[in-house]
Amino acid sequence: MNSYIAKSTRVRSTPFTNRIEEYGVQSYTVYNHMLLPASFKGLEEDYDHLKKNVQLWDVSVERQVQIKGPDAAFLTQLMTCRDLSQAKDHICYYAPIVDDQGKILNDPLIMKVSSDTWWISIADTDVLLYAKGLAIGQKLNVEISEPNVNPLAVQGPKSFELMKRVFGDEILNLKFFHFKRFLFQDHNFLIARSGWSKQGGFEIYVDNDEKGLELYDALYEKGKDLDVRPGCPNLIERIEGGLLSYGNDMNMNDTPFECGLDPFVSFNENINYLGKSTLQEQKENGVTRSLVGLKLQIDKISLSKTLSIFQNEQLIGDLRSACFSPKFQCCLGIAMIDTAYQNHSAPLNLMIDGQEIIAEMTSIPFTK
Amino acid sequence: MNSYIAKSTRVRSTPFTNRIEEYGVQSYTVYNHMLLPASFKGLEEDYDHLKKNVQLWDVSVERQVQIKGPDAAFLTQLMTCRDLSQAKDHICYYAPIVDDQGKILNDPLIMKVSSDTWWISIADTDVLLYAKGLAIGQKLNVEISEPNVNPLAVQGPKSFELMKRVFGDEILNLKFFHFKRFLFQDHNFLIARSGWSKQGGFEIYVDNDEKGLELYDALYEKGKDLDVRPGCPNLIERIEGGLLSYGNDMNMNDTPFECGLDPFVSFNENINYLGKSTLQEQKENGVTRSLVGLKLQIDKISLSKTLSIFQNEQLIGDLRSACFSPKFQCCLGIAMIDTAYQNHSAPLNLMIDGQEIIAEMTSIPFTK
């Protein structure tokens, strides 16, 4: 069932909202109390276009929690299980934020933007309030704020050509997950080679609304022959690519190990973070459930809540995200499943709209 | 411009979503990562109906942050400037959550639901993360969780008759902002005489999905001759009634004094909360800006972001909420205005959709 989204000041607009509404946005979601476009011409058409061309994404919702001051490095490390002790000021770190039980509260990119200032580029929870609570509770010497920074992503295979036209050849030397400042007109923009798709691209951290709009227009103008369009993170593309979504595939009842985030959990004895001993125990004992991929024997699917998954009438987990995949020509899902049942060959069952559906387990990312 | 809302598991459905979609929901907003209906037949028709009849509101988005344990009272008090030292276990307390600078982080109702357990019934920010941060930072002995509690509000002048039919005469003895447990079939529901309208009513804290649906259906069935309908917090009704909305009218840059919440700020020397000394200073020095009402010389208005307000070409504040009021036959607004300009008689100006609009200041709640 289709319903409209109600506008208000609480659900914040972005500096680019006028632009994308001019170009035509079909649906929105809300993320960090802010509008995030979810489709323009339809999920599948947006997907096809993204895989072949270049899109401008208004991802202002990727808010920055800025931690600044003498204790900034300490507090930032305290919140994440990733080892940031050797963090460089030109690299983005995917770094799960965890609580004292090792449960995931968010899965941001973290950047050390200057010697005493860190940006936590957050998924959809108020990390700022967690940081404030910890800083106040431990009497840390930091300033915590949400600066007026509104990321604009340029995504798709032709993003490299488009960015070269606007920022010059040098942008092509930027390595994956590196960031650097680049000049547009008279303004320096922090730009990372990153983005929430597997099609390649950049994220521009726009810290000046007016300059950002000029940049938006320049990207649009110079990309006309590349068929540049407004776009947004695409459900199909991100599931096919195995990109996990906080709030969908993982939530604050899950640990990094349960979500396959092992590479981002460090037990370096020189770092101190919350939940470290609990995670150490889980690493030794192993997990009792974990995220897996599913292939579903159904033609189409649109999920608005998790669905229980059964094997031989036993509840063994839940489906958290799903879509029809043009590439795999079947529906794909991401599910949390008890490990005890992951090696059984018996099929899985779930009820979708009153119909019993068969599914089989596979790995993430999906392979043919 | 009308856009659809995109569904996903991240934007959570509620136990009542199926019901309200059957009855027909026109638009949603998102609140605490969850769907909140915003209109059914249109703002004005919903408003007319609410003022004359009775509505069932799915306000599951009013999540409970549960603080339980030996330090629960200490932590709950630490977060709010309202004096909870004498809190009774049958009264709801409207209690601003503040940070160490006295800035408002949320404006919940707080209930002491048992001797060592508190429910913070939150507006739209992750208070759970703030509480976790503080509890971890100060090594407090508490458990912090979000229980599966989904409030259902029964609002409107005929809510008393309807609730009497379902829960018996005793429900009519419940005083405003008091709560008590009432039996429906074999289940005890915590019910408060409260709700986010000025039309009277109740909020039922549904802690069992199945029983909640049976209750929903019973309320609907027994209210047919009262013209019971699904409904939701109504923009027009709440502005006319002067009910402030966190995220719209106030945010984390504002203090309780700036928002007229003086009655909920205590300087009782026996209580300890964050930001107390800063608020004490502000009380002594007075505020430099505060919320006021506006009457706008325009026929209709739909706000999706704050608008700057000028007086004699001087920027003096911003408009945060607005609607056309059938009762006052003009557009009403809620605005934060510099106190230095509040006694000037010169008209205010603001630009709405490229048109210059005149406004005059008035008090909240609005009077004719």
mmCIF file of C-alpha atoms in Angstrom, chain A residues 15-246:
data_model
loop_
_atom_site.group_PDB
_atom_site.id
_atom_site.type_symbol
_atom_site.label_atom_id
_atom_site.label_comp_id
_atom_site.label_asym_id
_atom_site.label_seq_id
_atom_site.Cartn_x
_atom_site.Cartn_y
_atom_site.Cartn_z
ATOM 1 C CA PRO A 15 20.296 21.926 1.060
ATOM 2 C CA PHE A 16 19.566 19.802 -2.032
ATOM 3 C CA THR A 17 15.878 19.017 -1.394
ATOM 4 C CA ASN A 18 14.666 21.724 -3.782
ATOM 5 C CA ARG A 19 16.913 20.420 -6.535
ATOM 6 C CA ILE A 20 15.860 16.799 -6.260
ATOM 7 C CA GLU A 21 12.186 17.741 -6.065
ATOM 8 C CA GLU A 22 12.609 19.764 -9.254
ATOM 9 C CA TYR A 23 14.141 16.722 -10.927
ATOM 10 C CA GLY A 24 11.393 14.510 -9.495
ATOM 11 C CA VAL A 25 11.690 12.270 -6.443
ATOM 12 C CA GLN A 26 9.217 9.384 -6.210
ATOM 13 C CA SER A 27 9.650 8.260 -2.607
ATOM 14 C CA TYR A 28 11.497 9.208 0.546
ATOM 15 C CA THR A 29 12.545 7.457 3.681
ATOM 16 C CA VAL A 30 13.661 9.207 6.882
ATOM 17 C CA TYR A 31 17.161 8.713 8.231
ATOM 18 C CA ASN A 32 18.730 10.614 11.111
ATOM 19 C CA HIS A 33 15.625 12.835 11.344
ATOM 20 C CA MET A 34 16.140 13.923 7.724
ATOM 21 C CA LEU A 35 14.741 13.205 4.258
ATOM 22 C CA LEU A 36 16.563 10.536 2.255
ATOM 23 C CA PRO A 37 15.309 9.897 -1.286
ATOM 24 C CA ALA A 38 14.490 6.211 -1.831
ATOM 25 C CA SER A 39 13.521 6.178 -5.509
ATOM 26 C CA PHE A 40 13.203 8.479 -8.499
ATOM 27 C CA LYS A 41 11.822 6.557 -11.467
ATOM 28 C CA GLY A 42 11.348 3.261 -9.660
ATOM 29 C CA LEU A 43 13.740 0.839 -7.947
ATOM 30 C CA GLU A 44 14.574 -1.183 -11.059
ATOM 31 C CA GLU A 45 14.978 1.720 -13.447
ATOM 32 C CA ASP A 46 17.151 3.579 -10.907
ATOM 33 C CA TYR A 47 19.195 0.387 -10.485
ATOM 34 C CA ASP A 48 19.764 -0.049 -14.219
ATOM 35 C CA HIS A 49 20.818 3.550 -14.563
ATOM 36 C CA LEU A 50 23.188 3.420 -11.587
ATOM 37 C CA LYS A 51 24.990 0.380 -12.961
ATOM 38 C CA LYS A 52 25.668 2.044 -16.314
ATOM 39 C CA ASN A 53 25.942 5.767 -15.749
ATOM 40 C CA VAL A 54 26.461 8.304 -12.978
ATOM 41 C CA GLN A 55 24.100 9.607 -10.297
ATOM 42 C CA LEU A 56 24.156 12.485 -7.803
ATOM 43 C CA TRP A 57 22.953 11.307 -4.419
ATOM 44 C CA ASP A 58 21.707 13.674 -1.736
ATOM 45 C CA VAL A 59 22.983 11.734 1.272
ATOM 46 C CA SER A 60 22.903 14.681 3.671
ATOM 47 C CA VAL A 61 21.407 12.187 6.136
ATOM 48 C CA GLU A 62 24.911 10.839 6.660
ATOM 49 C CA ARG A 63 25.347 13.306 9.501
ATOM 50 C CA GLN A 64 28.748 13.915 11.038
ATOM 51 C CA VAL A 65 29.135 13.608 14.781
ATOM 52 C CA GLN A 66 32.165 15.784 15.400
ATOM 53 C CA ILE A 67 34.338 14.961 18.413
ATOM 54 C CA LYS A 68 36.916 17.652 19.054
ATOM 55 C CA GLY A 69 39.399 18.329 21.824
ATOM 56 C CA PRO A 70 42.172 16.771 23.894
ATOM 57 C CA ASP A 71 40.139 13.610 24.663
ATOM 58 C CA ALA A 72 38.655 13.209 21.168
ATOM 59 C CA ALA A 73 40.850 10.258 20.173
ATOM 60 C CA PHE A 74 40.172 8.535 23.499
ATOM 61 C CA LEU A 75 36.391 8.924 23.252
ATOM 62 C CA THR A 76 36.237 7.903 19.598
ATOM 63 C CA GLN A 77 38.229 4.742 20.311
ATOM 64 C CA LEU A 78 36.141 4.034 23.423
ATOM 65 C CA MET A 79 33.033 3.718 21.233
ATOM 66 C CA THR A 80 34.356 1.423 18.511
ATOM 67 C CA CYS A 81 35.836 -2.078 18.377
ATOM 68 C CA ARG A 82 37.976 -1.128 15.383
ATOM 69 C CA ASP A 83 41.587 -0.261 16.158
ATOM 70 C CA LEU A 84 41.986 3.468 15.482
ATOM 71 C CA SER A 85 45.297 3.840 17.310
ATOM 72 C CA GLN A 86 47.188 4.289 14.037
ATOM 73 C CA ALA A 87 44.418 6.174 12.222
ATOM 74 C CA LYS A 88 45.666 8.393 9.395
ATOM 75 C CA ASP A 89 44.118 11.754 8.574
ATOM 76 C CA HIS A 90 43.411 10.753 4.974
ATOM 77 C CA ILE A 91 41.682 7.380 5.412
ATOM 78 C CA CYS A 92 38.042 6.452 6.129
ATOM 79 C CA TYR A 93 37.555 3.652 8.658
ATOM 80 C CA TYR A 94 34.412 1.524 8.664
ATOM 81 C CA ALA A 95 34.076 1.140 12.422
ATOM 82 C CA PRO A 96 31.142 -0.417 14.323
ATOM 83 C CA ILE A 97 30.037 1.593 17.367
ATOM 84 C CA VAL A 98 29.331 -0.822 20.227
ATOM 85 C CA ASP A 99 28.015 -0.663 23.774
ATOM 86 C CA ASP A 100 29.448 -2.258 26.904
ATOM 87 C CA GLN A 101 27.957 -5.617 25.862
ATOM 88 C CA GLY A 102 29.527 -5.434 22.411
ATOM 89 C CA LYS A 103 26.148 -4.807 20.748
ATOM 90 C CA ILE A 104 26.191 -2.660 17.619
ATOM 91 C CA LEU A 105 24.714 0.828 18.067
ATOM 92 C CA ASN A 106 25.711 2.151 14.641
ATOM 93 C CA ASP A 107 28.106 1.319 11.792
ATOM 94 C CA PRO A 108 29.671 4.595 10.651
ATOM 95 C CA LEU A 109 32.727 5.589 8.696
ATOM 96 C CA ILE A 110 35.139 7.367 11.009
ATOM 97 C CA MET A 111 37.576 9.986 9.770
ATOM 98 C CA LYS A 112 40.289 11.805 11.653
ATOM 99 C CA VAL A 113 39.849 15.155 9.923
ATOM 100 C CA SER A 114 42.551 16.985 11.893
ATOM 101 C CA SER A 115 44.912 16.258 14.758
ATOM 102 C CA ASP A 116 42.250 16.708 17.456
ATOM 103 C CA THR A 117 39.027 16.362 15.461
ATOM 104 C CA TRP A 118 37.153 13.231 14.389
ATOM 105 C CA TRP A 119 34.073 12.852 12.229
ATOM 106 C CA ILE A 120 31.785 9.908 12.786
ATOM 107 C CA SER A 121 29.698 9.671 9.623
ATOM 108 C CA ILE A 122 26.712 7.902 11.073
ATOM 109 C CA ALA A 123 24.006 5.445 10.117
ATOM 110 C CA ASP A 124 20.495 5.959 11.498
ATOM 111 C CA THR A 125 20.855 6.355 15.291
ATOM 112 C CA ASP A 126 21.736 9.340 17.486
ATOM 113 C CA VAL A 127 25.398 8.546 18.133
ATOM 114 C CA LEU A 128 25.739 12.153 19.277
ATOM 115 C CA LEU A 129 23.659 11.343 22.377
ATOM 116 C CA TYR A 130 25.735 8.237 23.158
ATOM 117 C CA ALA A 131 28.934 10.273 22.826
ATOM 118 C CA LYS A 132 27.499 13.042 25.006
ATOM 119 C CA GLY A 133 26.465 10.576 27.693
ATOM 120 C CA LEU A 134 29.890 8.943 27.757
ATOM 121 C CA ALA A 135 31.764 12.255 27.697
ATOM 122 C CA ILE A 136 29.689 13.702 30.531
ATOM 123 C CA GLY A 137 29.808 10.467 32.526
ATOM 124 C CA GLN A 138 33.576 10.159 32.234
ATOM 125 C CA LYS A 139 34.226 13.924 32.450
ATOM 126 C CA LEU A 140 36.107 13.976 29.150
ATOM 127 C CA ASN A 141 37.498 17.152 27.648
ATOM 128 C CA VAL A 142 35.731 17.166 24.270
ATOM 129 C CA GLU A 143 33.240 19.217 22.293
ATOM 130 C CA ILE A 144 30.563 17.154 20.590
ATOM 131 C CA SER A 145 28.509 18.664 17.797
ATOM 132 C CA GLU A 146 26.773 18.031 14.507
ATOM 133 C CA PRO A 147 28.345 20.434 12.016
ATOM 134 C CA ASN A 148 26.380 21.652 8.998
ATOM 135 C CA VAL A 149 27.928 19.092 6.661
ATOM 136 C CA ASN A 150 25.729 17.532 3.975
ATOM 137 C CA PRO A 151 27.357 14.766 1.953
ATOM 138 C CA LEU A 152 26.714 14.577 -1.756
ATOM 139 C CA ALA A 153 27.646 11.264 -3.356
ATOM 140 C CA VAL A 154 28.607 10.846 -6.995
ATOM 141 C CA GLN A 155 28.108 7.161 -7.802
ATOM 142 C CA GLY A 156 28.244 4.878 -10.804
ATOM 143 C CA PRO A 157 30.845 3.799 -13.378
ATOM 144 C CA LYS A 158 30.868 7.219 -15.050
ATOM 145 C CA SER A 159 31.426 9.044 -11.747
ATOM 146 C CA PHE A 160 35.172 9.057 -12.411
ATOM 147 C CA GLU A 161 34.801 10.859 -15.727
ATOM 148 C CA LEU A 162 32.365 13.360 -14.245
ATOM 149 C CA MET A 163 34.485 14.109 -11.179
ATOM 150 C CA LYS A 164 37.540 14.551 -13.416
ATOM 151 C CA ARG A 165 35.688 17.158 -15.447
ATOM 152 C CA VAL A 166 34.823 19.139 -12.318
ATOM 153 C CA PHE A 167 37.858 18.607 -10.070
ATOM 154 C CA GLY A 168 40.615 17.765 -12.560
ATOM 155 C CA ASP A 169 42.731 14.677 -13.187
ATOM 156 C CA GLU A 170 44.118 14.598 -9.659
ATOM 157 C CA ILE A 171 40.830 13.243 -8.278
ATOM 158 C CA LEU A 172 41.478 9.994 -10.163
ATOM 159 C CA ASN A 173 44.524 9.340 -7.981
ATOM 160 C CA LEU A 174 42.394 9.188 -4.838
ATOM 161 C CA LYS A 175 42.464 5.611 -3.560
ATOM 162 C CA PHE A 176 39.449 3.678 -2.288
ATOM 163 C CA PHE A 177 38.461 4.857 1.218
ATOM 164 C CA HIS A 178 40.998 7.681 1.118
ATOM 165 C CA PHE A 179 39.976 11.312 1.466
ATOM 166 C CA LYS A 180 41.534 14.625 0.574
ATOM 167 C CA ARG A 181 40.508 18.247 0.015
ATOM 168 C CA PHE A 182 39.885 19.386 -3.565
ATOM 169 C CA LEU A 183 39.226 22.872 -4.875
ATOM 170 C CA PHE A 184 36.023 23.812 -6.695
ATOM 171 C CA GLN A 185 35.914 27.497 -7.606
ATOM 172 C CA ASP A 186 37.281 29.099 -4.424
ATOM 173 C CA HIS A 187 36.157 26.428 -1.972
ATOM 174 C CA ASN A 188 37.977 23.358 -0.688
ATOM 175 C CA PHE A 189 35.725 20.313 -0.359
ATOM 176 C CA LEU A 190 36.666 17.226 1.632
ATOM 177 C CA ILE A 191 36.141 14.346 -0.807
ATOM 178 C CA ALA A 192 36.393 10.614 -0.142
ATOM 179 C CA ARG A 193 36.450 7.819 -2.669
ATOM 180 C CA SER A 194 33.594 5.947 -1.073
ATOM 181 C CA GLY A 195 29.836 5.585 -1.224
ATOM 182 C CA TRP A 196 27.079 3.131 -0.470
ATOM 183 C CA SER A 197 27.131 1.268 -3.777
ATOM 184 C CA LYS A 198 29.441 -1.199 -5.478
ATOM 185 C CA GLN A 199 29.503 0.832 -8.702
ATOM 186 C CA GLY A 200 32.368 3.115 -7.693
ATOM 187 C CA GLY A 201 32.310 6.776 -6.825
ATOM 188 C CA PHE A 202 32.930 9.577 -4.385
ATOM 189 C CA GLU A 203 31.389 11.306 -1.399
ATOM 190 C CA ILE A 204 31.748 15.078 -1.149
ATOM 191 C CA TYR A 205 31.370 16.447 2.383
ATOM 192 C CA VAL A 206 29.604 19.731 1.598
ATOM 193 C CA ASP A 207 30.253 22.189 4.434
ATOM 194 C CA ASN A 208 28.868 25.289 2.699
ATOM 195 C CA ASP A 209 25.291 25.218 1.425
ATOM 196 C CA GLU A 210 25.726 27.875 -1.244
ATOM 197 C CA LYS A 211 28.926 26.419 -2.670
ATOM 198 C CA GLY A 212 27.354 22.993 -2.468
ATOM 199 C CA LEU A 213 24.469 24.047 -4.680
ATOM 200 C CA GLU A 214 26.871 25.579 -7.188
ATOM 201 C CA LEU A 215 28.808 22.320 -7.173
ATOM 202 C CA TYR A 216 25.591 20.308 -7.576
ATOM 203 C CA ASP A 217 24.623 22.384 -10.585
ATOM 204 C CA ALA A 218 28.107 22.123 -12.093
ATOM 205 C CA LEU A 219 28.086 18.330 -11.738
ATOM 206 C CA TYR A 220 24.675 18.203 -13.358
ATOM 207 C CA GLU A 221 25.661 20.535 -16.177
ATOM 208 C CA LYS A 222 28.963 18.835 -16.970
ATOM 209 C CA GLY A 223 27.412 15.385 -16.781
ATOM 210 C CA LYS A 224 24.587 15.899 -19.259
ATOM 211 C CA ASP A 225 26.203 13.828 -21.999
ATOM 212 C CA LEU A 226 26.918 11.119 -19.391
ATOM 213 C CA ASP A 227 23.172 10.984 -18.623
ATOM 214 C CA VAL A 228 23.763 12.130 -15.036
ATOM 215 C CA ARG A 229 20.626 11.876 -12.893
ATOM 216 C CA PRO A 230 19.654 12.378 -9.282
ATOM 217 C CA GLY A 231 19.756 9.045 -7.476
ATOM 218 C CA CYS A 232 19.942 7.463 -4.060
ATOM 219 C CA PRO A 233 21.143 4.321 -2.308
ATOM 220 C CA ASN A 234 19.357 1.554 -4.200
ATOM 221 C CA LEU A 235 17.817 -1.388 -2.349
ATOM 222 C CA ILE A 236 18.467 -3.869 -5.159
ATOM 223 C CA GLU A 237 22.032 -2.800 -5.865
ATOM 224 C CA ARG A 238 23.044 -2.807 -2.214
ATOM 225 C CA ILE A 239 21.561 -6.244 -1.499
ATOM 226 C CA GLU A 240 23.126 -7.773 -4.624
ATOM 227 C CA GLY A 241 26.428 -6.217 -3.533
ATOM 228 C CA GLY A 242 26.084 -7.493 0.035
ATOM 229 C CA LEU A 243 26.177 -4.041 1.627
ATOM 230 C CA LEU A 244 24.641 -4.326 5.093
ATOM 231 C CA SER A 245 22.213 -1.689 6.329
ATOM 232 C CA TYR A 246 22.070 -0.759 10.011
#
